[in-house]
JSON list of C-alpha atoms in Angstrom, two decimals:
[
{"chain": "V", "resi": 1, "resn": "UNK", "atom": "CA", "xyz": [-2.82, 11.87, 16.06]},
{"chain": "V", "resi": 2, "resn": "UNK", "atom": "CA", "xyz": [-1.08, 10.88, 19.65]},
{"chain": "V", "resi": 3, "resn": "UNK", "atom": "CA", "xyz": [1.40, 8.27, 19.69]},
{"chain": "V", "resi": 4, "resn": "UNK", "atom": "CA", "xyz": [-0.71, 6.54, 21.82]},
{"chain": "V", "resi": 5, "resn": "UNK", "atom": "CA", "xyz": [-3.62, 5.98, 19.29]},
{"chain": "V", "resi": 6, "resn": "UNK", "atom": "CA", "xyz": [-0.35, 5.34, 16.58]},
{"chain": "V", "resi": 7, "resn": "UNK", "atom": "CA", "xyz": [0.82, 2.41, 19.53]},
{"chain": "V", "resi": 8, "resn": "UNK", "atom": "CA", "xyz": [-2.76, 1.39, 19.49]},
{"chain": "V", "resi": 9, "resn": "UNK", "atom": "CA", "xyz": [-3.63, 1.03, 15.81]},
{"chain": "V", "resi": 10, "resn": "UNK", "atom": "CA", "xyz": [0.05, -0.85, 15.61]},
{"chain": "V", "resi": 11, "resn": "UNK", "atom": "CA", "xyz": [-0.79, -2.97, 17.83]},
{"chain": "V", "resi": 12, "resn": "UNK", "atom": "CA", "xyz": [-4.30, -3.80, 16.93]},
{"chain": "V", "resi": 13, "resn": "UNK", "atom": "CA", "xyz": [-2.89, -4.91, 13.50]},
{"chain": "V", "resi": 14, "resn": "UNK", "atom": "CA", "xyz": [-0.04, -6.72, 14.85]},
{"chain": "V", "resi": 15, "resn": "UNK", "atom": "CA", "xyz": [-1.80, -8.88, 17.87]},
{"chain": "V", "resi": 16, "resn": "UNK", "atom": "CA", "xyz": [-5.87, -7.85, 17.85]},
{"chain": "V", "resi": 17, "resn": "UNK", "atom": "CA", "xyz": [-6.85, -7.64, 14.95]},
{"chain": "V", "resi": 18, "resn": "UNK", "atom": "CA", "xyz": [-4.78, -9.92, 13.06]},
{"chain": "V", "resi": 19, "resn": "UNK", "atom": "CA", "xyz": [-5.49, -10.32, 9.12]},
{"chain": "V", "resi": 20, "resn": "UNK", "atom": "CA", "xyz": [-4.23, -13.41, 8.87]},
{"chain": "V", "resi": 21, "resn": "UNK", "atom": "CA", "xyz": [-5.47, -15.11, 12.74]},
{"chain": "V", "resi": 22, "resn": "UNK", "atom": "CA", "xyz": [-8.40, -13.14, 13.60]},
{"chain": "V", "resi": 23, "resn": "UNK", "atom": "CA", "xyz": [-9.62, -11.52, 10.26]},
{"chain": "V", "resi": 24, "resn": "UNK", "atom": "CA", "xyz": [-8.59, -14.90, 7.92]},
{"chain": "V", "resi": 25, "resn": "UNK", "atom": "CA", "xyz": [-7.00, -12.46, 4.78]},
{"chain": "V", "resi": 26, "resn": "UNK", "atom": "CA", "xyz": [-3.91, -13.37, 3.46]},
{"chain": "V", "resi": 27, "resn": "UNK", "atom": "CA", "xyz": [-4.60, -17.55, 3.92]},
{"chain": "V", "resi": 28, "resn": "UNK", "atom": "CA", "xyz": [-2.97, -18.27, 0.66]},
{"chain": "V", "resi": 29, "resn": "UNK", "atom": "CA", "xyz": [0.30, -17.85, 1.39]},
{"chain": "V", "resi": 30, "resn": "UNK", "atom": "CA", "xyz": [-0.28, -18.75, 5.21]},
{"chain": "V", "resi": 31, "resn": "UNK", "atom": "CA", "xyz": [-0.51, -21.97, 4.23]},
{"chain": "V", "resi": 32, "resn": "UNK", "atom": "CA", "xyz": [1.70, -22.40, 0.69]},
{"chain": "V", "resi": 33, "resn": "UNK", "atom": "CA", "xyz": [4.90, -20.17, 2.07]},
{"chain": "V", "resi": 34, "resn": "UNK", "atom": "CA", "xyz": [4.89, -21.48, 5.54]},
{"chain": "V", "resi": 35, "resn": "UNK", "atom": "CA", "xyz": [6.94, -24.70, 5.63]},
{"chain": "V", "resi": 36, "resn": "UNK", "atom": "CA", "xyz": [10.12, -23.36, 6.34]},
{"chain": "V", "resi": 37, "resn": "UNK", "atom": "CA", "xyz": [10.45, -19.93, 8.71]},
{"chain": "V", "resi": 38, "resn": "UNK", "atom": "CA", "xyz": [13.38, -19.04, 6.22]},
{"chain": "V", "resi": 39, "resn": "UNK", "atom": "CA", "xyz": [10.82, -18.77, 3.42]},
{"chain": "V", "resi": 40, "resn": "UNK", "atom": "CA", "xyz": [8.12, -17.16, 5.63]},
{"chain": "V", "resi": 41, "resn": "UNK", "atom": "CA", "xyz": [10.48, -14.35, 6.77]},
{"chain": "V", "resi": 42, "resn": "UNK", "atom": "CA", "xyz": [11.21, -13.62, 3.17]},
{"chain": "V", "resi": 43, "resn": "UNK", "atom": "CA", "xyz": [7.50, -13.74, 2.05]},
{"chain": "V", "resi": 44, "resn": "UNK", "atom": "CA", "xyz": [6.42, -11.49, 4.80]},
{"chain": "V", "resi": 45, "resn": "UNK", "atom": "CA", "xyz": [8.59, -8.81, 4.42]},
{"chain": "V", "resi": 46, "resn": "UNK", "atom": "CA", "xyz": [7.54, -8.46, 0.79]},
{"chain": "V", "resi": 47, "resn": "UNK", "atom": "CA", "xyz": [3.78, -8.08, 1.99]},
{"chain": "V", "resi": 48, "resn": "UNK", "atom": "CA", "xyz": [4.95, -5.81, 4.88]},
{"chain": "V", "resi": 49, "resn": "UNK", "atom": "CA", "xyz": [6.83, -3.75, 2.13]},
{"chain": "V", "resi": 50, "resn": "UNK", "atom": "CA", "xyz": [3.82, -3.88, -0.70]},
{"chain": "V", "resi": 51, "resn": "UNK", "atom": "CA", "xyz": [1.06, -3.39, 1.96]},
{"chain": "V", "resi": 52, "resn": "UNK", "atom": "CA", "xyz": [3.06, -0.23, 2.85]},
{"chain": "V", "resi": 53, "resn": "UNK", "atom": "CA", "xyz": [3.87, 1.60, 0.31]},
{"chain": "V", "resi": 54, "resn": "UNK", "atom": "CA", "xyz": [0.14, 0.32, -1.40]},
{"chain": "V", "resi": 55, "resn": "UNK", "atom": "CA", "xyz": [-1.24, 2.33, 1.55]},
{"chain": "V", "resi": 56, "resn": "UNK", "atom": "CA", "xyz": [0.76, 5.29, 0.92]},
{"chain": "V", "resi": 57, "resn": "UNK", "atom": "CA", "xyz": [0.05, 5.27, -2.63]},
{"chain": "V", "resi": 58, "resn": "UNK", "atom": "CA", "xyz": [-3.70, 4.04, -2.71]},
{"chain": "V", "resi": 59, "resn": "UNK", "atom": "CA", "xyz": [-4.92, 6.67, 0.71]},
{"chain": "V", "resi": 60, "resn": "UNK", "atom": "CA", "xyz": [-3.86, 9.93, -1.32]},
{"chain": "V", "resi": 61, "resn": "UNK", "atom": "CA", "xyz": [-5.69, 8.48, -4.51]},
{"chain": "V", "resi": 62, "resn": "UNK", "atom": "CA", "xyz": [-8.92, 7.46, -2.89]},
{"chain": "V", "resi": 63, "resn": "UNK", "atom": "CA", "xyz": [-8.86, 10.50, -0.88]},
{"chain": "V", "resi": 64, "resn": "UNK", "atom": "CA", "xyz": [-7.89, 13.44, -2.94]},
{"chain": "V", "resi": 65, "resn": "UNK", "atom": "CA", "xyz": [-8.99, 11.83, -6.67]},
{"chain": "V", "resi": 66, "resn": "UNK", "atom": "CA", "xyz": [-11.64, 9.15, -6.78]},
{"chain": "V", "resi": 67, "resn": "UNK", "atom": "CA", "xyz": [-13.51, 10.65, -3.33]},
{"chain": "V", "resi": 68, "resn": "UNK", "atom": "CA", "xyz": [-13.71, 14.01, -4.74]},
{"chain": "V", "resi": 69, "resn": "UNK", "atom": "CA", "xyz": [-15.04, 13.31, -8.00]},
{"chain": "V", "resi": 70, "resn": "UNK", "atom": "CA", "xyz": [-17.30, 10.79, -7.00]},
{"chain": "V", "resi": 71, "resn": "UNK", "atom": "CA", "xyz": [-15.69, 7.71, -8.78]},
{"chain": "V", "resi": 72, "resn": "UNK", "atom": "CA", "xyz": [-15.82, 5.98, -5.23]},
{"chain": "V", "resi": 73, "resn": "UNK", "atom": "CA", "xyz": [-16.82, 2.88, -7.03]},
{"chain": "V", "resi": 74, "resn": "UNK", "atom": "CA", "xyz": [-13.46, 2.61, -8.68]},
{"chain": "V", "resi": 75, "resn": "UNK", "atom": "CA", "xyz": [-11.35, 2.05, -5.40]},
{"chain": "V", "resi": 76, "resn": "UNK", "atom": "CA", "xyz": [-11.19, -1.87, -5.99]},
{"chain": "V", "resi": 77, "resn": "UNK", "atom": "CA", "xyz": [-9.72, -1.70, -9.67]},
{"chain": "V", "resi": 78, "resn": "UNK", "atom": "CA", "xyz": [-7.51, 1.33, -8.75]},
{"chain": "V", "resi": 79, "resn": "UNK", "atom": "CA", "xyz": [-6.05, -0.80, -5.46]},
{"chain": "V", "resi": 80, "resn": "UNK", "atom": "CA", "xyz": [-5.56, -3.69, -7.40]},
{"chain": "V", "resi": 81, "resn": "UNK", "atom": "CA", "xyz": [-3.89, -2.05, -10.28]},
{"chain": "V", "resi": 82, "resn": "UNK", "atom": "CA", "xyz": [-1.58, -0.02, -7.49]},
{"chain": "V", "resi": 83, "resn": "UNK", "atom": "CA", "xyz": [-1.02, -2.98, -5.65]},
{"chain": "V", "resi": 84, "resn": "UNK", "atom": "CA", "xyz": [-0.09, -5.15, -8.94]},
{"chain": "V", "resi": 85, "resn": "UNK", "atom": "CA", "xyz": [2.28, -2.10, -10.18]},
{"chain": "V", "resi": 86, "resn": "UNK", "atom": "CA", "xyz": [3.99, -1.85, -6.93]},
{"chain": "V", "resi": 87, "resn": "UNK", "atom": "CA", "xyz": [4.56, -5.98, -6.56]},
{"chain": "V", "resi": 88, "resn": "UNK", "atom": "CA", "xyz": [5.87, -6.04, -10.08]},
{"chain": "V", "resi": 89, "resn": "UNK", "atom": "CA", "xyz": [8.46, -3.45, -8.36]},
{"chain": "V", "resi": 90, "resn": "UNK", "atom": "CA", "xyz": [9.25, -5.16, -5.37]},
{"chain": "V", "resi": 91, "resn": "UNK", "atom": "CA", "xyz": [9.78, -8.51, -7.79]},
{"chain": "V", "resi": 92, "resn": "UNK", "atom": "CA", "xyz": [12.29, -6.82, -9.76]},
{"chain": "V", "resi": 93, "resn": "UNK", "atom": "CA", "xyz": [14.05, -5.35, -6.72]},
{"chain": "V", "resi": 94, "resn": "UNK", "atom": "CA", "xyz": [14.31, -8.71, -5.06]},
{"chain": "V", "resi": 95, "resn": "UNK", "atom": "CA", "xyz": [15.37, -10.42, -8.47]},
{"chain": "V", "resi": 96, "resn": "UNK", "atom": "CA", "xyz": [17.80, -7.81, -8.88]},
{"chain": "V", "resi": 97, "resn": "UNK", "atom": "CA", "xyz": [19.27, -7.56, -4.77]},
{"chain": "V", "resi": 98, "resn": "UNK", "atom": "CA", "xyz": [18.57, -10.70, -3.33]},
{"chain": "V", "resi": 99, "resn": "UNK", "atom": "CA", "xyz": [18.30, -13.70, -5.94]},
{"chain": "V", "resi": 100, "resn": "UNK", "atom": "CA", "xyz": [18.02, -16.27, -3.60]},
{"chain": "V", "resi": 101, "resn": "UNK", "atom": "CA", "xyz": [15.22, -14.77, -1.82]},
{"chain": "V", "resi": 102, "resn": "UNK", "atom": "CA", "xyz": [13.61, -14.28, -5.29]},
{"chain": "V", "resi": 103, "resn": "UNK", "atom": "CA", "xyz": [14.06, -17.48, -6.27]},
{"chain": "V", "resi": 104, "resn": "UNK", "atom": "CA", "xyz": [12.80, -19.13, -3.07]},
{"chain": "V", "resi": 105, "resn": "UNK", "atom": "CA", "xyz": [9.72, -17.57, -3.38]},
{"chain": "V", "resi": 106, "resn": "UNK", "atom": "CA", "xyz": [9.55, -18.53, -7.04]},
{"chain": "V", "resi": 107, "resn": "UNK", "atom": "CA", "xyz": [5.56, -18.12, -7.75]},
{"chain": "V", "resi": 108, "resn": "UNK", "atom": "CA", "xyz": [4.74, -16.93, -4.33]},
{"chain": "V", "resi": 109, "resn": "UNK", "atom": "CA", "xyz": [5.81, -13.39, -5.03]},
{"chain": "V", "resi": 110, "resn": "UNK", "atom": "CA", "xyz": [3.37, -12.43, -8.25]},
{"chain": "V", "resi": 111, "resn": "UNK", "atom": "CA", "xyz": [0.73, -14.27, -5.96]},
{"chain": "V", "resi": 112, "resn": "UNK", "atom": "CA", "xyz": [1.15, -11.36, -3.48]},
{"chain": "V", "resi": 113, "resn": "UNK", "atom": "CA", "xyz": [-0.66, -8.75, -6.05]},
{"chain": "V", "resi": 114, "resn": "UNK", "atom": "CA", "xyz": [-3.58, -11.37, -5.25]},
{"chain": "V", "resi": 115, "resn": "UNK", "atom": "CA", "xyz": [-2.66, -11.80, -1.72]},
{"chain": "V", "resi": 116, "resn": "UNK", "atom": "CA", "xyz": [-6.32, -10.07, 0.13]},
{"chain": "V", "resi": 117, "resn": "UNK", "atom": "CA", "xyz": [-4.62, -8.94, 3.18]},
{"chain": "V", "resi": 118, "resn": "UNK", "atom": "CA", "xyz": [-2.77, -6.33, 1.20]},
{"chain": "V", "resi": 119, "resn": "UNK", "atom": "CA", "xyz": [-5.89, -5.25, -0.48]},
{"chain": "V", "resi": 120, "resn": "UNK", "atom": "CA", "xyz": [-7.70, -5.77, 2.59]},
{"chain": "V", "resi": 121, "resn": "UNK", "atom": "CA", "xyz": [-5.29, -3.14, 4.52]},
{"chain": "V", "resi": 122, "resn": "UNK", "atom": "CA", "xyz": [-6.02, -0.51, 1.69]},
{"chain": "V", "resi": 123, "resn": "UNK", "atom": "CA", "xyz": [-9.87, -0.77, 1.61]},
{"chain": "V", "resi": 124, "resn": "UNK", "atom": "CA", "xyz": [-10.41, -1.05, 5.84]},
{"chain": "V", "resi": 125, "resn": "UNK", "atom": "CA", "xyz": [-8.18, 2.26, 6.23]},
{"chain": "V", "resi": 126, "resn": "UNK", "atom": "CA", "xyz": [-10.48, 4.31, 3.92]},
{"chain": "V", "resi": 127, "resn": "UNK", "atom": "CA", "xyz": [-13.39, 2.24, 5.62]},
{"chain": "V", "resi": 128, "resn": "UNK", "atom": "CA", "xyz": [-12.09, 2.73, 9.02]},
{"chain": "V", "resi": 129, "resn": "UNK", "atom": "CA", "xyz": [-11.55, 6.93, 8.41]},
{"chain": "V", "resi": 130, "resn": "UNK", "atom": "CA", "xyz": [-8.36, 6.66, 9.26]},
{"chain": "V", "resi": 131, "resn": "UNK", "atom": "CA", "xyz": [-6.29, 9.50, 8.33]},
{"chain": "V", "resi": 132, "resn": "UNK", "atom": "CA", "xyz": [-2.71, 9.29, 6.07]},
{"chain": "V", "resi": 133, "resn": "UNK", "atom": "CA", "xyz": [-0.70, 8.55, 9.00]},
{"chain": "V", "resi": 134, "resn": "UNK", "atom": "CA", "xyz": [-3.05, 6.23, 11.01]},
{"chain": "V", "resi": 135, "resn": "UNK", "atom": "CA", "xyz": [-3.55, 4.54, 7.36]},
{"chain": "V", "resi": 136, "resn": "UNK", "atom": "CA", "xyz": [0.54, 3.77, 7.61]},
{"chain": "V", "resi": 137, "resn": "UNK", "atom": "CA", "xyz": [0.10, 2.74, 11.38]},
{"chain": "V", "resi": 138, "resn": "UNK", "atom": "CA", "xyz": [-2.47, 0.01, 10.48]},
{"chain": "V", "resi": 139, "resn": "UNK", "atom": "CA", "xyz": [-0.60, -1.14, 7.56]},
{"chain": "V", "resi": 140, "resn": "UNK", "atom": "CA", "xyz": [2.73, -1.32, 9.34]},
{"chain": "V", "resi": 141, "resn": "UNK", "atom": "CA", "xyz": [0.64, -3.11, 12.10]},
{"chain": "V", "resi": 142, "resn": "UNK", "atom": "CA", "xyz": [-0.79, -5.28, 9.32]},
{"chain": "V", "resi": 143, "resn": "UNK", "atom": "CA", "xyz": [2.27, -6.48, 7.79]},
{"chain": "V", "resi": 144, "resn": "UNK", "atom": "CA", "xyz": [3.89, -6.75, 11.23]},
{"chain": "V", "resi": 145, "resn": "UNK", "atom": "CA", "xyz": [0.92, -9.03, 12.07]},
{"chain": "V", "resi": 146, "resn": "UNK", "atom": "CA", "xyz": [1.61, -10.68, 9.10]},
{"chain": "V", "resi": 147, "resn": "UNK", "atom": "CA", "xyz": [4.92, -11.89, 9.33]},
{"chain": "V", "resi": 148, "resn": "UNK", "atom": "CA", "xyz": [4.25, -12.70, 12.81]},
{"chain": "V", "resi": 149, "resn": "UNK", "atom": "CA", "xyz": [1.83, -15.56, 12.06]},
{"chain": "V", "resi": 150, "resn": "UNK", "atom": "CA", "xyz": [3.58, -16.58, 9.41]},
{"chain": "V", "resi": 151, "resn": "UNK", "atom": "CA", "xyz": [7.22, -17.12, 11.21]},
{"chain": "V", "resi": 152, "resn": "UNK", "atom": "CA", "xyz": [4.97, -18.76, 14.17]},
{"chain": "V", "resi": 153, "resn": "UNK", "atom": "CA", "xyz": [3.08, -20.97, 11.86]},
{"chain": "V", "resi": 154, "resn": "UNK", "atom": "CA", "xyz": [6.60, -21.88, 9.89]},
{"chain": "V", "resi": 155, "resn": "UNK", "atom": "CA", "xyz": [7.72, -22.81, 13.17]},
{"chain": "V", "resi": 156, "resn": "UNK", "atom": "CA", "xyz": [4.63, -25.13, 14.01]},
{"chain": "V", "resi": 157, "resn": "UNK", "atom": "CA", "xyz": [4.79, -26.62, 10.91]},
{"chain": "V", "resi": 158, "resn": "UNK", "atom": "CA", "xyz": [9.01, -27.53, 10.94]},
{"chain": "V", "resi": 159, "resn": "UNK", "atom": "CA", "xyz": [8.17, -28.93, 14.28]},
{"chain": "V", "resi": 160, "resn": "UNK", "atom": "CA", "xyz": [5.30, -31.14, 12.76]},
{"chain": "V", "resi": 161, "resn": "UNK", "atom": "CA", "xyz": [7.70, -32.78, 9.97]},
{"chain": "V", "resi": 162, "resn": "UNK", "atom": "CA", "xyz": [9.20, -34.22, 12.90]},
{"chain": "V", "resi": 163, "resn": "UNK", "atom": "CA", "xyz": [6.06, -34.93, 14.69]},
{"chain": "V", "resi": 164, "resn": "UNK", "atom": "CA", "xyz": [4.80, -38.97, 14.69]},
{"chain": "V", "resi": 165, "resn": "UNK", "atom": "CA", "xyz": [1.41, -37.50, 13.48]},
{"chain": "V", "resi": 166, "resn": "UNK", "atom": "CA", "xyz": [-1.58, -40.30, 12.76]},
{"chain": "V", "resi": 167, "resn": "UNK", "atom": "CA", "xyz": [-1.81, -41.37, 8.69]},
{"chain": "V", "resi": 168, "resn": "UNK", "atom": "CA", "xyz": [-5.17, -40.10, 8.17]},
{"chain": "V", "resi": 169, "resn": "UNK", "atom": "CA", "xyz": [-3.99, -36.32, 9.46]},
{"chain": "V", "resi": 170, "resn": "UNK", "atom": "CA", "xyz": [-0.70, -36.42, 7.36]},
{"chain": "V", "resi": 171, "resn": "UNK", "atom": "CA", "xyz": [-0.43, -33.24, 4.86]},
{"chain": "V", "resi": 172, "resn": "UNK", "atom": "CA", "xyz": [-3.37, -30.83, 4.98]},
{"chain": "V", "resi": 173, "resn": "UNK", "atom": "CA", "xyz": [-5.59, -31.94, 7.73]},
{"chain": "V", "resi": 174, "resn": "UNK", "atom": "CA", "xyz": [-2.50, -31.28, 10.59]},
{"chain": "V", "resi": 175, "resn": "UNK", "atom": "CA", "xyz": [-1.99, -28.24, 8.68]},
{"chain": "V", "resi": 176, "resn": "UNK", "atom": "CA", "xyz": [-5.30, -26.90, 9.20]},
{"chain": "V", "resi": 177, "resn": "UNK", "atom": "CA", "xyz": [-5.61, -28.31, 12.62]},
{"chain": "V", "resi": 178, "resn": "UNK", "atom": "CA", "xyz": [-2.43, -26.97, 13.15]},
{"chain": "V", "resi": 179, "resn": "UNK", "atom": "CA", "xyz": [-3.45, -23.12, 11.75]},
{"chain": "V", "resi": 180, "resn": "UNK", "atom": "CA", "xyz": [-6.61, -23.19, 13.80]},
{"chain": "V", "resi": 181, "resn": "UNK", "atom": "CA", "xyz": [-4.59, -23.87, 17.05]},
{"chain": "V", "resi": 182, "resn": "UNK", "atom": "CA", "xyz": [-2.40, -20.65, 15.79]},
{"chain": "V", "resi": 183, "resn": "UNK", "atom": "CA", "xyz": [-5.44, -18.94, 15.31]},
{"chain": "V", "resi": 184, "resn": "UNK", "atom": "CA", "xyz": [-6.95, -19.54, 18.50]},
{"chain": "V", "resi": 185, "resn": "UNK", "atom": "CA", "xyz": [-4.28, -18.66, 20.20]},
{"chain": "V", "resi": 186, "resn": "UNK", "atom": "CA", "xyz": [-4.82, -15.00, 19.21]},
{"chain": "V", "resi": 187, "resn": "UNK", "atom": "CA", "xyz": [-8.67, -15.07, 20.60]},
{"chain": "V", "resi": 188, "resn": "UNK", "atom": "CA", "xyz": [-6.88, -13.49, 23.96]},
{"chain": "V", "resi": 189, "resn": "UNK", "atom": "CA", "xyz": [-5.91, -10.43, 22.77]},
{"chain": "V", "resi": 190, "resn": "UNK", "atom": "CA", "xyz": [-9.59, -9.17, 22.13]},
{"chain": "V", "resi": 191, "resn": "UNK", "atom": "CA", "xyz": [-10.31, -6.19, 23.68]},
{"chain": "V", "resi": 192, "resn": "UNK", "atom": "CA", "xyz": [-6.52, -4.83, 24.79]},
{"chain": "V", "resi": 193, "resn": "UNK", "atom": "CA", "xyz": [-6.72, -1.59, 24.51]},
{"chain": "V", "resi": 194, "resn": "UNK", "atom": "CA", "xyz": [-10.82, -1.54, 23.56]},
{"chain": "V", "resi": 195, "resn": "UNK", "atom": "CA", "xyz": [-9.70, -2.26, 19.82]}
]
């Protein structure tokens, strides 16, 4: 693999491609962990971490144990149960290093072994063909992309609590009005680099 088709897989998770903005995986916790960028930062590096090492873990299984002996239809249940294991790890980890952050997230974290981005990242890289290193590339890209609508949508939303917004688009509508603008905003980067 060249390093540019590793910048190019990076950056098609982070900007074109988009799980969150452009793919709409991962809305859960767009919406419940984004009110404060503090909380958002937090969140997102715990995705970026699981949908990491879940791709490090879950590539090698697919490819060398459920490919091979044609138990291809197991690949959900196996990512989930990898992905569950490994958020059960980062939980403890956090709980364990960084208390506040643990407790900030309070039921936000175990909601990240439902969280479809990260499963999303495991199934597209066997689905795309990438290979073990381009399946790191496109997760790192993934949870890169991930924190970086997140921290922009924390920010949008802190500077709506301050907003005079109308009565009937208090709460959830300016939310959603609020992630579709986000959203949009990401429409220009398709086709950079022919992704």
């Amino acid at each position: 693999m060249t390093n540019g088709s590793f910048f190019a897989i990076i950056i098609g998770g982070l900007l074109v491609n988009n799980f969150v903005l452009s793919q709409f995986l991962g809305i859960c916790p767009f919406l419940g962990v984004s009110k404060k960028i503090g909380q958002a930062v937090g969140m997102s590096l715990a995705v970026l971490a699981v949908m990491t090492l879940a791709t490090a873990v879950t590539w090698p299984i697919y490819t060398y144990l459920l490919a091979p002996n044609g138990m291809d239809y197991l690949q959900t249940l196996v990512f989930i149960l990898v992905i569950a294991a490994l958020v059960q790890l980062v939980e403890v980890l956090l709980k364990r290093f960084i208390p506040t952050l643990y407790k900030a997230l309070g039921l936000y974290l175990p909601l990240i072994t439902t969280n479809c981005a990260v499963l999303g990242v495991t199934i597209l890289n066997i689905d795309n063909g990438y290979n073990f290193w381009q399946s790191l590339a496109n997760a790192l890209g993934a949870g890169l992309g991930f924190l970086l609508a997140m921290v922009l949508f924390a920010g949008v939303r802190e500077r709506l609590d301050t907003a005079p917004i109308p009565k009937g688009l208090k709460g959830l509508p300016i939310t959603l009005v609020a992630a579709a603008l986000v959203s949009l905003s990401f429409v220009g980067f398709q086709g950079l680099f022919g992704l």
